[in-house]
mmCIF file of C-alpha atoms in Angstrom:
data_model
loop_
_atom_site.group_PDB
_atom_site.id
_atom_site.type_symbol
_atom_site.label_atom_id
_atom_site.label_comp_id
_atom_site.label_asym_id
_atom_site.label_seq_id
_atom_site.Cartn_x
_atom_site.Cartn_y
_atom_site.Cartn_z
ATOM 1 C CA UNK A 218 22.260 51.086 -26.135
ATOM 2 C CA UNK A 219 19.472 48.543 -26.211
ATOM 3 C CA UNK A 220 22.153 45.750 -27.930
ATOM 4 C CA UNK A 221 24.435 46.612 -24.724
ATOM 5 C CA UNK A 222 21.976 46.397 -22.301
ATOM 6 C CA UNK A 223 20.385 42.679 -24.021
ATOM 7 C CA UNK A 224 24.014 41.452 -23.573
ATOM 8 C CA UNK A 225 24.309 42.996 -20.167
ATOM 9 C CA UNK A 226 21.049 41.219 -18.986
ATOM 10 C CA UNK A 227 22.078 37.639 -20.940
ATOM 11 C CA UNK A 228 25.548 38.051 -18.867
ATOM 12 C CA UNK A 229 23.729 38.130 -15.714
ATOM 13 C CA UNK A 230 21.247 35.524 -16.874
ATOM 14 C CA UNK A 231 24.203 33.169 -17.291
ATOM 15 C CA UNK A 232 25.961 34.286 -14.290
ATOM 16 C CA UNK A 233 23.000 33.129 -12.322
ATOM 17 C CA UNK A 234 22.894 29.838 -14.530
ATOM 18 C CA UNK A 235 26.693 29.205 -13.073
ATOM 19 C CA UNK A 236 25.841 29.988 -9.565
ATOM 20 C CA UNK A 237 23.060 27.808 -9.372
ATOM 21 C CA UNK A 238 24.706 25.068 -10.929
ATOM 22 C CA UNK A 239 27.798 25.698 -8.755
ATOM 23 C CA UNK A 240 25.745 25.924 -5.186
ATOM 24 C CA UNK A 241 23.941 22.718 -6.566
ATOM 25 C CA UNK A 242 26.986 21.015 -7.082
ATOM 26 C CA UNK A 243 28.914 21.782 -4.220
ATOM 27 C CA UNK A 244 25.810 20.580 -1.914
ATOM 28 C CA UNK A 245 25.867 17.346 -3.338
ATOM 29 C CA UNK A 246 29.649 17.115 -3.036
ATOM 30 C CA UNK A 247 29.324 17.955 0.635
ATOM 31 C CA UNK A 248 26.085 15.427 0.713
ATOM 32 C CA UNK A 249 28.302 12.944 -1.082
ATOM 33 C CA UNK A 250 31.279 13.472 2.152
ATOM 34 C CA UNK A 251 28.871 12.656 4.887
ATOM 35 C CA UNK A 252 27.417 9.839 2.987
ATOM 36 C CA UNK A 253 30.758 8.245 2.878
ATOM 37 C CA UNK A 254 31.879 8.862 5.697
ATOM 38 C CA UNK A 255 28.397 7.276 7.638
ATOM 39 C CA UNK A 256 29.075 4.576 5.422
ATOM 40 C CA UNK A 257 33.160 3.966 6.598
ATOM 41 C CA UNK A 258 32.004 1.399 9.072
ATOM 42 C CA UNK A 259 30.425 -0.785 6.078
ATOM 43 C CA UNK A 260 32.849 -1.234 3.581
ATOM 44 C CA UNK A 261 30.706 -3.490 1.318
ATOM 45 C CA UNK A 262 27.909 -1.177 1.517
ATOM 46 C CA UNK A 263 30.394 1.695 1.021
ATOM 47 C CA UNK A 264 32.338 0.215 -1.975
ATOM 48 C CA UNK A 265 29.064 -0.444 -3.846
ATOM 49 C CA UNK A 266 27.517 3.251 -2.998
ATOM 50 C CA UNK A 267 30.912 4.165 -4.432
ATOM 51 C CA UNK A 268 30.568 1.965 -7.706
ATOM 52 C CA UNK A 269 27.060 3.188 -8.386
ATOM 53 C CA UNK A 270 28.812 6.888 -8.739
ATOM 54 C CA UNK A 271 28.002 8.045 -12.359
ATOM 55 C CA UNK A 272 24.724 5.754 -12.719
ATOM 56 C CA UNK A 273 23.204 7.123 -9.551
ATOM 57 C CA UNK A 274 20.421 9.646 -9.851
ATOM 58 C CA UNK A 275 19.921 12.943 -7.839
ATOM 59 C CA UNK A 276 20.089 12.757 -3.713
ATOM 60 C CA UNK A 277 17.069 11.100 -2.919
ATOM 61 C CA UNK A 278 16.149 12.315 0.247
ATOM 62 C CA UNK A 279 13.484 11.277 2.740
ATOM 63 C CA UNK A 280 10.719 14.207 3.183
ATOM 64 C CA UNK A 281 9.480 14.818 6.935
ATOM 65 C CA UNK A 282 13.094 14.008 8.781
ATOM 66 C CA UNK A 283 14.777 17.197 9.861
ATOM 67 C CA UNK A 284 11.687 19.062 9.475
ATOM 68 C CA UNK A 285 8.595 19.079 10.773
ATOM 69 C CA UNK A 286 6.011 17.853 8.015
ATOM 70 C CA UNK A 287 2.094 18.711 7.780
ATOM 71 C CA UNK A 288 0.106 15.856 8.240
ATOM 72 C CA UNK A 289 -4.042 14.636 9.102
ATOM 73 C CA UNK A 290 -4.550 14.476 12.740
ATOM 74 C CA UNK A 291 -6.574 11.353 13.774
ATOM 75 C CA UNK A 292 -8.768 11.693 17.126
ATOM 76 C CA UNK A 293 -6.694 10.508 20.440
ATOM 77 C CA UNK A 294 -8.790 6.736 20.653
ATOM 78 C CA UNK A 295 -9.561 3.900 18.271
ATOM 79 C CA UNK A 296 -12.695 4.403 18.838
ATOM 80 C CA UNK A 297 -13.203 7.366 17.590
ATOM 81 C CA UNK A 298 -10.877 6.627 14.898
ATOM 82 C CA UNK A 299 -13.033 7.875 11.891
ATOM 83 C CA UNK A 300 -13.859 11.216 12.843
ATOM 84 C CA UNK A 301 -11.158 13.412 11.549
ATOM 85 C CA UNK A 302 -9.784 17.181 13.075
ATOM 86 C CA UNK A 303 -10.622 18.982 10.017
ATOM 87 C CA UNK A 304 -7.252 21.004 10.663
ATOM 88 C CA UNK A 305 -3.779 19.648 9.641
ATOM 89 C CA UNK A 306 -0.996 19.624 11.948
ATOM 90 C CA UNK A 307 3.158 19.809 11.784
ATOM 91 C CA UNK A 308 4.262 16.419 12.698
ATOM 92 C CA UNK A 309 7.865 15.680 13.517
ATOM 93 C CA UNK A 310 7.426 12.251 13.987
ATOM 94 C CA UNK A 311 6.951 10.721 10.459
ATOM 95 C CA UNK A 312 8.862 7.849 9.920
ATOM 96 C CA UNK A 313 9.733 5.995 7.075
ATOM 97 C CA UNK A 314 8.989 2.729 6.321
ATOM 98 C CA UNK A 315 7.964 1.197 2.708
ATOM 99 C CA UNK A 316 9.266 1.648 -0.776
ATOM 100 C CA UNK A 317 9.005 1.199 -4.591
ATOM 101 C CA UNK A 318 10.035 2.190 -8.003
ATOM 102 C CA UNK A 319 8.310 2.988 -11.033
ATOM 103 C CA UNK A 320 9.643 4.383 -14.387
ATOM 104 C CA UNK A 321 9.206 8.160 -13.182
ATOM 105 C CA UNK A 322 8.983 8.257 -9.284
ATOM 106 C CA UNK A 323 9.870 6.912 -5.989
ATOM 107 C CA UNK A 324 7.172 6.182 -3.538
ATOM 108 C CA UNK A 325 7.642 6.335 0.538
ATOM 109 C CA UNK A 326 5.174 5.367 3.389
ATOM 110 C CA UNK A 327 5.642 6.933 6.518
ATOM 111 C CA UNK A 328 3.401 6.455 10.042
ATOM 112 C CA UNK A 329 3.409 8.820 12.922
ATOM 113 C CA UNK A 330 5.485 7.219 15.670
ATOM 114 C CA UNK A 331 3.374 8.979 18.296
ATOM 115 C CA UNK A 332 0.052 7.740 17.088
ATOM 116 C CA UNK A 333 -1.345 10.830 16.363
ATOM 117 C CA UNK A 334 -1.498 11.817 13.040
ATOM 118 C CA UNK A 335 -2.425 9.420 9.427
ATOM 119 C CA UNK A 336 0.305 7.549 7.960
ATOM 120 C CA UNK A 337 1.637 9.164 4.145
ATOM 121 C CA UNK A 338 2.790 8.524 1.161
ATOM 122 C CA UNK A 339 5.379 10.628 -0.513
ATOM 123 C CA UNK A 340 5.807 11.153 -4.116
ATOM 124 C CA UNK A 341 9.522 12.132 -5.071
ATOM 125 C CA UNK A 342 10.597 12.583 -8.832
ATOM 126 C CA UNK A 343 13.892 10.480 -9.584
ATOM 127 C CA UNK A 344 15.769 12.542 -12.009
ATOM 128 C CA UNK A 345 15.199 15.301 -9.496
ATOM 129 C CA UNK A 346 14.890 13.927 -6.184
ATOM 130 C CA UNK A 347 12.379 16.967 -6.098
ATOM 131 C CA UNK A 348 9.400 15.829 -3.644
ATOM 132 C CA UNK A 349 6.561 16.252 -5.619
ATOM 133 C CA UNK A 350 4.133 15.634 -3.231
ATOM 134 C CA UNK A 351 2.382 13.940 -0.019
ATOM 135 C CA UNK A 352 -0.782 11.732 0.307
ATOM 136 C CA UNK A 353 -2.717 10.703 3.608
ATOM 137 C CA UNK A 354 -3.577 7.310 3.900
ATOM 138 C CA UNK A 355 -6.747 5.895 5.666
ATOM 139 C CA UNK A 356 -6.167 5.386 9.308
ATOM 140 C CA UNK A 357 -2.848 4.980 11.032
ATOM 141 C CA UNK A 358 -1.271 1.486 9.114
ATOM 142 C CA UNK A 359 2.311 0.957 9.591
ATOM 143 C CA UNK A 360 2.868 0.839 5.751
ATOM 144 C CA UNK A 361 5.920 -1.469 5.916
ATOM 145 C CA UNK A 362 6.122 -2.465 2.365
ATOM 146 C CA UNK A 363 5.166 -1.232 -1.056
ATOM 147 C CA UNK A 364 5.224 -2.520 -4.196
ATOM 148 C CA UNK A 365 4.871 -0.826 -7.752
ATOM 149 C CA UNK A 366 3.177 -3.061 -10.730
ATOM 150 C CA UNK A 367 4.190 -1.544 -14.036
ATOM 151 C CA UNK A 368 1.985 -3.795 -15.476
ATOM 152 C CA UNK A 369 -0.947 -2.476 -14.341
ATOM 153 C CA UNK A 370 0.246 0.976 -12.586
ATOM 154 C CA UNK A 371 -0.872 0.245 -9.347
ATOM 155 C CA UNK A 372 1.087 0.854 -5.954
ATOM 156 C CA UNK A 373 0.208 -2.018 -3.578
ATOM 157 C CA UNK A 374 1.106 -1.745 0.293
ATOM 158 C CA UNK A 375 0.700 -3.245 3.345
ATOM 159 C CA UNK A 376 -1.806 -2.347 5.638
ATOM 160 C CA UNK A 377 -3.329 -3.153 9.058
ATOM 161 C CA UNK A 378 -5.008 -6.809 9.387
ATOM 162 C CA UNK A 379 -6.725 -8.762 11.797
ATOM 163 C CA UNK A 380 -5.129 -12.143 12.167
ATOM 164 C CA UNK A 381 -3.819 -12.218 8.675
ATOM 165 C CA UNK A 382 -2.345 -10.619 6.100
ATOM 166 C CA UNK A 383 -4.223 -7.617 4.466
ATOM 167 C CA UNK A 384 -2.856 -5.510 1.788
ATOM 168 C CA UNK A 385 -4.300 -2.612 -0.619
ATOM 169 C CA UNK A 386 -3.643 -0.927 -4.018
ATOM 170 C CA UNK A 387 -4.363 2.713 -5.204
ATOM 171 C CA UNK A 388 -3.705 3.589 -9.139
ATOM 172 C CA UNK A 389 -0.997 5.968 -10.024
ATOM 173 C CA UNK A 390 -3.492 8.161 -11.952
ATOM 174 C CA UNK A 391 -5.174 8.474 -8.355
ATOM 175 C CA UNK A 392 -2.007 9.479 -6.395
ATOM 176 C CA UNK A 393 -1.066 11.901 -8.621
ATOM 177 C CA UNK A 394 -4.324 13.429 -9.268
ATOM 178 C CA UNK A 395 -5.101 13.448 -5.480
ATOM 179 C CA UNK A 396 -5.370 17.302 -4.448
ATOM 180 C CA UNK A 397 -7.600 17.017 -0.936
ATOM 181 C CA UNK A 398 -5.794 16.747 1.548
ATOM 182 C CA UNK A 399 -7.470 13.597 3.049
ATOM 183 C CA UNK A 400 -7.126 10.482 3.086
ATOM 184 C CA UNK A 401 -7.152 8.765 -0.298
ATOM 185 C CA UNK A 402 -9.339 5.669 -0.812
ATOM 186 C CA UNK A 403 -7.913 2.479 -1.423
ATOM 187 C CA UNK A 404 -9.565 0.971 -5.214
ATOM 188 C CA UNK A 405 -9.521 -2.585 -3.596
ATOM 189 C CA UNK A 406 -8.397 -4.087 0.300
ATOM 190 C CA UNK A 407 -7.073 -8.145 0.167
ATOM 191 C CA UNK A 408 -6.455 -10.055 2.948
ATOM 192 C CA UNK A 409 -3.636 -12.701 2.343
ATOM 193 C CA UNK A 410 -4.073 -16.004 4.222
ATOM 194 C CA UNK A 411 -1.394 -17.950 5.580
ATOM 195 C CA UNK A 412 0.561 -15.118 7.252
ATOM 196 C CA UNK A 413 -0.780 -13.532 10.529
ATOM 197 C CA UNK A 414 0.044 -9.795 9.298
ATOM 198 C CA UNK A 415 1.684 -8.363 6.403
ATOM 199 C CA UNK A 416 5.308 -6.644 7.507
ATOM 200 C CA UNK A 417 6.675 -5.995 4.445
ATOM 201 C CA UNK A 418 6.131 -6.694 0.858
ATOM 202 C CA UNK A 419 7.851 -7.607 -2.460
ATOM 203 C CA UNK A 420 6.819 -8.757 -5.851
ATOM 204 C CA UNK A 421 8.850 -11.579 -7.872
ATOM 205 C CA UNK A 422 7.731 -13.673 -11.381
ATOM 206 C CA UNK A 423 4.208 -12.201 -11.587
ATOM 207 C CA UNK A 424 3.417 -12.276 -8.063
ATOM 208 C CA UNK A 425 3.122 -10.736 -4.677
ATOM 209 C CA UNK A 426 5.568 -11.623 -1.848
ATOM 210 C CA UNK A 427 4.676 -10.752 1.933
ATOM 211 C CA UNK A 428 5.973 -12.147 5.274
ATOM 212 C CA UNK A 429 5.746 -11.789 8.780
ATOM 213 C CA UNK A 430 7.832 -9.620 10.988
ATOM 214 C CA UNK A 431 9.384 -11.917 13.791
ATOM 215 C CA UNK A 432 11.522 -10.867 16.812
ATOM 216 C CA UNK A 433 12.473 -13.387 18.971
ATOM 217 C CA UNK A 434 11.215 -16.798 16.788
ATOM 218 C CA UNK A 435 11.279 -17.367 13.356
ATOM 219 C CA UNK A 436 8.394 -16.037 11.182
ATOM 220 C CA UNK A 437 7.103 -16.802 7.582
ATOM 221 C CA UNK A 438 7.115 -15.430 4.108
ATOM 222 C CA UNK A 439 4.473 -16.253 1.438
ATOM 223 C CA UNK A 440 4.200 -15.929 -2.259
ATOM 224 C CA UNK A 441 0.494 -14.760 -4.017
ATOM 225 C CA UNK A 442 -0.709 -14.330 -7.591
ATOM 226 C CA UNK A 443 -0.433 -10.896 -8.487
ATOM 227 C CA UNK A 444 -3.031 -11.760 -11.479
ATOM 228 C CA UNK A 445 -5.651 -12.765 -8.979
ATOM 229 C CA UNK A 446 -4.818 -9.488 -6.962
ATOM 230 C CA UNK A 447 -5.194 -6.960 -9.985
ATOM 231 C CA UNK A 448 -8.891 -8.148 -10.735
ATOM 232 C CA UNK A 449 -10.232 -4.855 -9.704
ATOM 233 C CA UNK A 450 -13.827 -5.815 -10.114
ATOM 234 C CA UNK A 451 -14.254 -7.611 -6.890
ATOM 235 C CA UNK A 452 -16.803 -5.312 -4.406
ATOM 236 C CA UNK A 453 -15.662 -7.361 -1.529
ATOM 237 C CA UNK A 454 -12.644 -7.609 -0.122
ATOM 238 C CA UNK A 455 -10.701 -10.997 -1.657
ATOM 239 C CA UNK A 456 -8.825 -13.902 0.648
ATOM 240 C CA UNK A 457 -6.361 -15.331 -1.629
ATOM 241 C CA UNK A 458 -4.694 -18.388 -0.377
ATOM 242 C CA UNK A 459 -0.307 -18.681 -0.540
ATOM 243 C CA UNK A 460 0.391 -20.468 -3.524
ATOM 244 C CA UNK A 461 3.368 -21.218 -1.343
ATOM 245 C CA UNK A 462 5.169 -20.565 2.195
ATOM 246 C CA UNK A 463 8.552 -20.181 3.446
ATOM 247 C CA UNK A 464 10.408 -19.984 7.310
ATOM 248 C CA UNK A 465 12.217 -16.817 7.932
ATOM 249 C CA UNK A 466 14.634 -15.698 9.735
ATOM 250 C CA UNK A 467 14.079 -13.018 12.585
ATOM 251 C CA UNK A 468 14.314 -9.067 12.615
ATOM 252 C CA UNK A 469 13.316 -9.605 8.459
ATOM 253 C CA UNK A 470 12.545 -5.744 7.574
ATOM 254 C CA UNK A 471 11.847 -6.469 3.791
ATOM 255 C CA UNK A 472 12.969 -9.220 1.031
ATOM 256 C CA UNK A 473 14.053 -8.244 -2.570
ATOM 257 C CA UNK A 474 14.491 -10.728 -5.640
ATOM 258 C CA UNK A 475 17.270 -10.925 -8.539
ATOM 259 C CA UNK A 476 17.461 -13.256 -11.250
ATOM 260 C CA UNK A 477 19.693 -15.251 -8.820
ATOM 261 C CA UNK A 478 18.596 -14.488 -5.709
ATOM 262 C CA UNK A 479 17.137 -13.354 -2.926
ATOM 263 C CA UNK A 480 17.714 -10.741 -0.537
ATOM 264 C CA UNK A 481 16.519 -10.264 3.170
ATOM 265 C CA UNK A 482 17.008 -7.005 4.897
ATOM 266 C CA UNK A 483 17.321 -8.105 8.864
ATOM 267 C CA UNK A 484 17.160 -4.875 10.961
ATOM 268 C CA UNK A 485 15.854 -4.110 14.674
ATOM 269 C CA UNK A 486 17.323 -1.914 17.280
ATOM 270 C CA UNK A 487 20.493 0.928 16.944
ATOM 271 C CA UNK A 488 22.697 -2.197 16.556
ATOM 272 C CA UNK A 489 23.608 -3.200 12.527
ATOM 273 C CA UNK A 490 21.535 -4.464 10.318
ATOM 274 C CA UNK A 491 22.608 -7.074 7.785
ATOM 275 C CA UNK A 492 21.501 -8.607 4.144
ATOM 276 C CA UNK A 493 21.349 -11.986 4.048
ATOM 277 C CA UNK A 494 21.904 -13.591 0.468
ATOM 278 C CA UNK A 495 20.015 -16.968 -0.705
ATOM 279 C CA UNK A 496 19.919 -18.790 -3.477
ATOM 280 C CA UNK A 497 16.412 -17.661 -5.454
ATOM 281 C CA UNK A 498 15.036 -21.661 -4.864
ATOM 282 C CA UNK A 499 16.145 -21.827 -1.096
ATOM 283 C CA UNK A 500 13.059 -23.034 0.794
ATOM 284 C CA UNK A 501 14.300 -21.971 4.611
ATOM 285 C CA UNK A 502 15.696 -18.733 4.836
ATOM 286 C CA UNK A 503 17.483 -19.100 8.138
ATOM 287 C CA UNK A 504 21.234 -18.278 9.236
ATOM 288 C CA UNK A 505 22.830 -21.702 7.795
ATOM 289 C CA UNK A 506 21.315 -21.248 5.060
ATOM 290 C CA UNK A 507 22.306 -17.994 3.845
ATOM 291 C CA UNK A 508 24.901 -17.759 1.423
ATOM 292 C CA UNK A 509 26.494 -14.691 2.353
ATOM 293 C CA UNK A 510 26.015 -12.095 4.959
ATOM 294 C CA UNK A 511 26.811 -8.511 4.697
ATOM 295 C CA UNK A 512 26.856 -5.795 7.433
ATOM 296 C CA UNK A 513 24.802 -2.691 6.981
ATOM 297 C CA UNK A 514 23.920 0.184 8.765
ATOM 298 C CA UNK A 515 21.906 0.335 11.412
ATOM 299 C CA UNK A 516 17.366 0.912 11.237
ATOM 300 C CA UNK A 517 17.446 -0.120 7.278
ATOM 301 C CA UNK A 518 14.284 -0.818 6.338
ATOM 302 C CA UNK A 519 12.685 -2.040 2.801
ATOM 303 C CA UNK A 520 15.183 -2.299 -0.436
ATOM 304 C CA UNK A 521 14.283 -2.576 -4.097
ATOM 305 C CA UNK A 522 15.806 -4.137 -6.581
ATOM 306 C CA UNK A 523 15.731 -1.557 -10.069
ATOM 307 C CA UNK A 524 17.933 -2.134 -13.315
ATOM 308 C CA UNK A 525 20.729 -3.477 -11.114
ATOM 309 C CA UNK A 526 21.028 -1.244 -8.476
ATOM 310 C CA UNK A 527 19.670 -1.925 -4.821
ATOM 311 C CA UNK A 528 17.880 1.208 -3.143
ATOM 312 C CA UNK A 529 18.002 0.973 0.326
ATOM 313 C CA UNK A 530 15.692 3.146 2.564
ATOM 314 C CA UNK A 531 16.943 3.473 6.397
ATOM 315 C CA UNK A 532 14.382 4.906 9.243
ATOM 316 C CA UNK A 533 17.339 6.151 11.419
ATOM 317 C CA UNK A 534 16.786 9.738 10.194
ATOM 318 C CA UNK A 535 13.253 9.965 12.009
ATOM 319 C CA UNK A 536 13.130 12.066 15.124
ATOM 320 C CA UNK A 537 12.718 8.637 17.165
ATOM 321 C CA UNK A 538 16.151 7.414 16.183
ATOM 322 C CA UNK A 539 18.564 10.714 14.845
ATOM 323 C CA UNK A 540 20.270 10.392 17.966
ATOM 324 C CA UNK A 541 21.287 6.674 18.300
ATOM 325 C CA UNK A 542 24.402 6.686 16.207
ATOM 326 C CA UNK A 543 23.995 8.427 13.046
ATOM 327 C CA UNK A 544 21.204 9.165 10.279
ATOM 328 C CA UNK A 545 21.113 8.253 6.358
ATOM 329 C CA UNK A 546 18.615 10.771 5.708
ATOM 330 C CA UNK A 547 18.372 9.534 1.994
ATOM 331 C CA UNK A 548 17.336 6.881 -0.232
ATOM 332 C CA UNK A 549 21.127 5.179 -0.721
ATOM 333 C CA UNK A 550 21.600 3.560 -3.811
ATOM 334 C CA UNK A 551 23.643 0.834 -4.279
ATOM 335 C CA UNK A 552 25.794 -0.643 -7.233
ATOM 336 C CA UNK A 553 24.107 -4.442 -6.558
ATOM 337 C CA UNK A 554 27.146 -6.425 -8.625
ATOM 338 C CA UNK A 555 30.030 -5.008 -6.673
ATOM 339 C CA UNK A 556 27.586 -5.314 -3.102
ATOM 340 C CA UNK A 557 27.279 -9.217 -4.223
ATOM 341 C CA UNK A 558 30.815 -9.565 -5.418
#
């Protein structure tokens, strides 16, 4: 009696195994339709989602989008900017913004469209996709780029300046011990001369990479020693001079780096965005100068280059923009070879 009933319970023990897997399975096939089908109108962008197939990880999709999120209210004036409500809210205006890669996790920045609440930081597992967790950053920074050193674990991003560039760093030990609920303090602030505000962020050859946003002129794109940057024993906050500068394009979102080349993300408005590809040495990063051009769907924001895949994060999924045309509400990955063919 006791033998039957052991089998009886490992039947339904492995029933439930199959049901899980098969509900999991059949959600991601249904995930996989929509994707493809959002991505019909980009057939580059499609065939390379396509190619990554096997080699792509679990759905990697953006906390805070169809759901309303709990984040750190901030007081109504800049003012009175410091003094927090000691309550958290449900925000359903998060939107995305930054992100980076590191061995084990992917890392997005979100601000409050509406001004009301602390930008975040979510933490999302990659073999997963499982959001591990959310931290509040200091203030209300637009946190449009992000870089991870592996070299040093340390997550840099972009952050508010005044008339130049300023960007900050926070270990990975930090974020992931981080259990308050408040905002998390940055280990060191730099301000980066020679661009009037940091838009997005890269890093390429040992160093930092961080231009200016630009709508309706050109803007500029500067390169700064990351060695200089991960001196952590500095009390006051460094000004590190460009070891060099570069013209931009407009509407640049975020640039990403090959072996090869370089990549520029140009995105602004419900119309399509586009990659522009250069050679890795190109000095002006304009139009005429691009080798290639390659249409992409609309609000994409910062992409990563990792192991020869592109990850591309889009913003169109935040409650500002769901209804202008269509939402990726995921982190797409892309098979970068066939996108570049």
């Amino acid at each position: 009696m006791r033998q039957t009933e052991s089998l009886l319970l490992l039947g339904v023990f492995a029933v439930g195994l199959f049901v899980v897997y098969w509900l999991k399975k059949h959600r991601q096939a249904r995930h996989n339709q929509a994707m493809a089908a959002q991505l019909k109108r980009y057939p580059s962008v499609r065939q390379a989602w396509l190619a990554a197939g096997a080699n792509r990880e679990a759905v990697l999709l953006v906390p805070g989008l169809k759901e309303a999120t709990t984040a750190v209210a901030t007081t109504a004036t800049a003012k009175a900017e410091t003094r927090l409500h000691k309550h958290a809210d449900q925000c359903e205006a998060m939107t995305p913004q930054g992100l980076a890669v590191s061995e084990d996790y992917l890392f997005i920045s979100a601000y409050c469209s509406q001004q009301e609440h602390h930008s975040q930081l979510y933490i999302i597992e990659r073999t997963s996709g499982r959001h591990l967790k959310t931290v509040v950053l200091p203030k209300r920074p637009h946190v449009g780029g992000l870089v991870f050193d592996r070299a040093t674990q340390m997550l840099w991003l972009t952050i508010t300046g005044k008339g130049m560039g300023r960007v900050a760093c926070v270990s990975l030990q930090a974020l992931l011990e981080d259990e308050t609920n408040q905002p998390i303090a940055y280990q060191q602030v730099i301000e980066l001369a020679g661009i009037t505000h940091s838009s997005y962020l890269a890093a390429d050859g040992g160093e930092l990479v961080s231009g200016t946003f630009a709508l309706k002129q050109g803007g500029v794109v500067a390169n700064y020693p990351l060695s200089v940057l991960s001196d952590s024993g500095r009390k006051a906050p460094p000004r590190i001079k460009p070891r060099k500068r570069r013209v931009t394009t407009t509407k640049v979102q975020s640039i990403a780096f090959t072996t090869e080349y370089m990549l520029l993300a140009r995105s602004f408005g419900p119309g399509s965005a586009e990659l522009w590809v250069f050679s890795k040495d190109a000095t002006v990063l304009t139009r005429k100068h691009a080798l290639r051009r390659i249409k992409f769907p609309h609000y994409l924001e910062q992409i990563v280059v990792e192991k020869g895949q592109l990850y591309c994060l889009f913003e169109s999924g935040a409650w500002a923009y769901r209804q202008k045309g269509g939402s990726i509400d995921e982190v797409a990955v892309l098979d970068l070879a066939t996108l570049l063919q």
